[in-house]
Amino acid sequence: MRILKIQTLRGPNYWSIRRHKLIVMRLDLENLADKPSNEIPGFYEGLVEALPSLEGHYCSPGCRGGFLMRVREGTMMGHIVEHVALELQELAGMHVGFGRTRETATPGIYQVVLEYLNEEAGRYAGRAAVRLCQSIVDRGRYPKAELEQDIQDLKDFWRDASLGPSTEAIVKEAEKRGIPWMALGARFLIQLGYGVNQKRMQATMTDNTGILGVELACDKEATKRILASAGVPVPKGTVISFLDDLEEAIEYVGGYPIVIKPLDGNHGRGITIDIRTWEEAEAAYEAARQVSRSVIVERYYVGRDHRVLVVDGKVVAVAERVPAHVVGNGRSTVAELIEETNQDPNRGEGHDNVLTKIELDRTSYQLLERQGYTLNSVLPKGTVCYLRATANLSTGGCALDRTDEIHPENIWLAQRVVKIIGLDIAGLDIVTTDISRPLREVDGVIVEVNAAPGFRMHVAPSQGIPRNVAGAVMDMLFPNEQSSRIPILSVTGTNGKTTTTRLLAHIYKQTGKVVGYTTTDGTYIGDYLVEAGDNTGPQSAHLILQDPTVEVAVLESARGGILRSGLGFEAANVGVVLNVAADHLGIGDIDTIDQLANLKSVVAEAVFPDGYAVLNADDHRVAAMAEKTKANIAYFTMNPDSELVRKHIQKGGVAAVYENGYLSIVKGDWTHRIERAEAIPLTMGGRAPFMIANALAASLAAFVQNVTIEQIRAGLKTFRASVSQTPGRMNLFNLGNYHALVDYAHNPASYEAVGAFVRNWTTGQRIGVVGGPGDRRDEDFVTLGKLAADIFDYIIVKEDDDTRGRPRGSAAALITQGITQVKPNARFEAILDETQAINKGLDMAPENSLVVILPESVSRAIRLIRTRGVVKEETHQQ
Ligand code: ATP
Ligand code: ATP
Ligand code: MG
Ligand code: MG
């Protein structure tokens, strides 16, 4: 067995619209190609021994043990690899259930599709599954140690990728509300929402969190000063930088017990509380100096430690934090009890888990001593022994929810304090003996205000009700349901995607919105090019969706991108499918036109239920996509008598129809005429029917997004098929006594489309300079030749500079073959070099003729034409 290719899908895709995270492995079964599992001696037994939990896989029999039954009776190895890869992830704690296995058109080569939660883990699981199966085939077994290593590695991937408890809570809540999110890959930044409506977060800071508030909160002394002057109860204290000043400071705060802490510290580092002697004070001073140059000396307030979380001006959760401790059982020593407590799977290192493991530090021994214990003392049953003085979760403490107990006056005070400091999300540390009574009655104090407070004590308290604090953050960032998104319009088809995408973007611009769009020519925002190149994959979609200025996204979604990585967004508001015609067949295991239709249908299916699939009613494969999508349907048609469209409109549907020379929107009883085709430059005076179809699709997509007919009309009338707006799409040049047309047609359907225009050229000869990309099938070139023979009076056959692996001359020979098949006495010649071929065409052009150039390089072709002195670049002729 050999893995030929592994692809990682991250959005709606060919295999599933709903499951976005899939690994696709192209697997050559080699000598196992005609050996089902029942014909491999000992395989079933070896597999069951290695992975007994496969018993849980139902598979097609639909019952427990169903999959193993298939293995016993005989199934192909690709299918087994799929189940093993899923099970390995399952054993590492990642719940994945979806898998598919299909043989490709090449016998013995399979596509194995499996779900993942973590990309790296998914790819690893695929490779490990192949290793495991091969080992059982070869040796009858897979060593236990290797399996354990595999599972450990998978767990590591999963753990390394985890986001941290606060971010995790936020992201989960976002998903629940249908708010899209993505990691920006720097500084742990998370983007929530799209485009102009996005918000960013970093842990629990948002882009509304003010820098002044954060800096103030980080400066404990300044915070206290500001709060004290506002009449808020804070600990009495002072700041010193020299040991010499310690004695005076202790006196100033009223004597022992005191607290000493670093001026800028966090997570309880360097803090000593409840200091009762000079020796302790000196040691505490040194400890604090390790963390910070200056040191705070404060009165020690007796009480319990509370964290009050304020989001958007409201108290949303209160937790009591209990310092790390153990409870005696009458048998175990303190050390043993710590060990046992740390066994809890909920306890991890640092902030990653719900709780943190207990670790002892300098203060722990002091504390033990004070309580009269050592690590070897056996604790009486039920006795609590504290191990840390401060209650931070990160030092092993735990949290009890007290949200329902806080006194209304304390709520008022907390909310006021956070306003004074100036934070949208803040955590107040309050020390009080009783949170259900006003602080001033019980001598409670606000010790600190934290920016970026952790959420884990609220979402996963050790006791009490978990609080959905991330929900409050979402309510603040996205006050209503729609406010996180921008409209996404995605466009696919075999031909016309770029033209339609650009036209749609241009129409949308008439609304005054900033449109971001991606095409095979480049990525654009508003009127400017951001990045040139083929930008139809998910990365380019992300560029647009991450851009904070973009109000509408129009995305060309090409075959290659969907196949390689899936769509770059979970669903669009409008999905346009223009047409499905033979092109690229035989590439990427898409061998038939129906498979190609299934691939393009992803764009129609990945549309929100309240959105629209805009479908070509004249292309039966596209029209049939209506059955597969949950979205509303809108049809466009060149045929005013289309039965399908008539019925659709009768049922209350909307359509764009070419009728009596007009592009019109038909809805209910009314026909809204947008404009005469002749007055739309893109259609070349109405003579390029395929451009009319593209314009109908773009108009309809805009219309269902509530762009007005007037705006659509304005867009259609000002969009020109000029070199600057649509290079390589029907660019017509007037060279004085003849014309030249440059078009990017390179498959049969687009040849036909251009042909429809060329046939309308009745003033003179029609000369074609033709060719096609080398990676297409032989029969495709023959077809191109046949079509060319039909369209042109004289043909110059050329080849691309890049033959894409095909021997030089082979494509031309096939085209020639096609030409002579339909027209044995056709006038043609072959000039393989594109520059020479174009020059020949232009040199020979007679009076009033049209030279049609279908080049590999559009820019070069246009350059060659321009050197001949273009009289006028025409976008349409009346
Ligand atoms: P974190 O940022 O993790 O909250 P920190 O290092 O910023 O911790 P503080 O919040 O100032 O430190 O103190 C940690 C804990 O120590 C407080 O939550 C409180 O339990 C206790 N503490 C601090 N100062 C006092 C005080 N003056 N009286 C009583 N307890 C105190
Ligand atoms: P690509 O797959 O190369 O990105 P595309 O789908 O983006 O192509 P365009 O660049 O808009 O398509 O157009 C390429 C060529 O396809 C045009 O120059 C024209 O010859 C032809 N074409 C455009 N629209 C249609 C259509 N609706 N039907 C058939 N052919 C078309
Ligand atoms: Mg604190
Ligand atoms: Mg394109």
PDB file of C-alpha atoms in Angstrom, residues 308-318 401 403 411 415 425-426 455 458 467-473:
ATOM      1  CA  VAL A 308     -16.415  39.172  40.354  1.00  0.00           C
ATOM      2  CA  LEU A 309     -16.608  39.201  36.582  1.00  0.00           C
ATOM      3  CA  VAL A 310     -18.020  42.305  34.931  1.00  0.00           C
ATOM      4  CA  VAL A 311     -18.821  42.278  31.221  1.00  0.00           C
ATOM      5  CA  ASP A 312     -20.196  45.292  29.396  1.00  0.00           C
ATOM      6  CA  GLY A 313     -20.960  47.085  32.647  1.00  0.00           C
ATOM      7  CA  LYS A 314     -22.814  44.176  34.259  1.00  0.00           C
ATOM      8  CA  VAL A 315     -21.791  41.630  36.874  1.00  0.00           C
ATOM      9  CA  VAL A 316     -22.185  38.291  35.085  1.00  0.00           C
ATOM     10  CA  ALA A 317     -20.536  35.846  37.480  1.00  0.00           C
ATOM     11  CA  VAL A 318     -19.083  35.621  40.963  1.00  0.00           C
ATOM     12  CA  ASP A 401     -19.889  29.668  42.142  1.00  0.00           C
ATOM     13  CA  THR A 403     -23.198  34.399  41.491  1.00  0.00           C
ATOM     14  CA  ILE A 411     -22.999  44.452  42.397  1.00  0.00           C
ATOM     15  CA  GLN A 415     -20.017  47.792  38.185  1.00  0.00           C
ATOM     16  CA  ILE A 425     -14.338  42.996  30.556  1.00  0.00           C
ATOM     17  CA  ALA A 426     -12.814  42.945  34.023  1.00  0.00           C
ATOM     18  CA  PHE A 455     -13.066  32.497  32.495  1.00  0.00           C
ATOM     19  CA  HIS A 458     -16.869  30.622  35.959  1.00  0.00           C
ATOM     20  CA  ARG A 467     -22.064  30.460  34.081  1.00  0.00           C
ATOM     21  CA  ASN A 468     -22.179  31.271  30.408  1.00  0.00           C
ATOM     22  CA  VAL A 469     -19.915  34.269  30.646  1.00  0.00           C
ATOM     23  CA  ALA A 470     -18.842  33.932  27.013  1.00  0.00           C
ATOM     24  CA  GLY A 471     -22.502  34.491  26.133  1.00  0.00           C
ATOM     25  CA  ALA A 472     -22.350  37.896  27.799  1.00  0.00           C
ATOM     26  CA  VAL A 473     -19.249  38.722  25.767  1.00  0.00           C
TER      27      VAL A 473
END
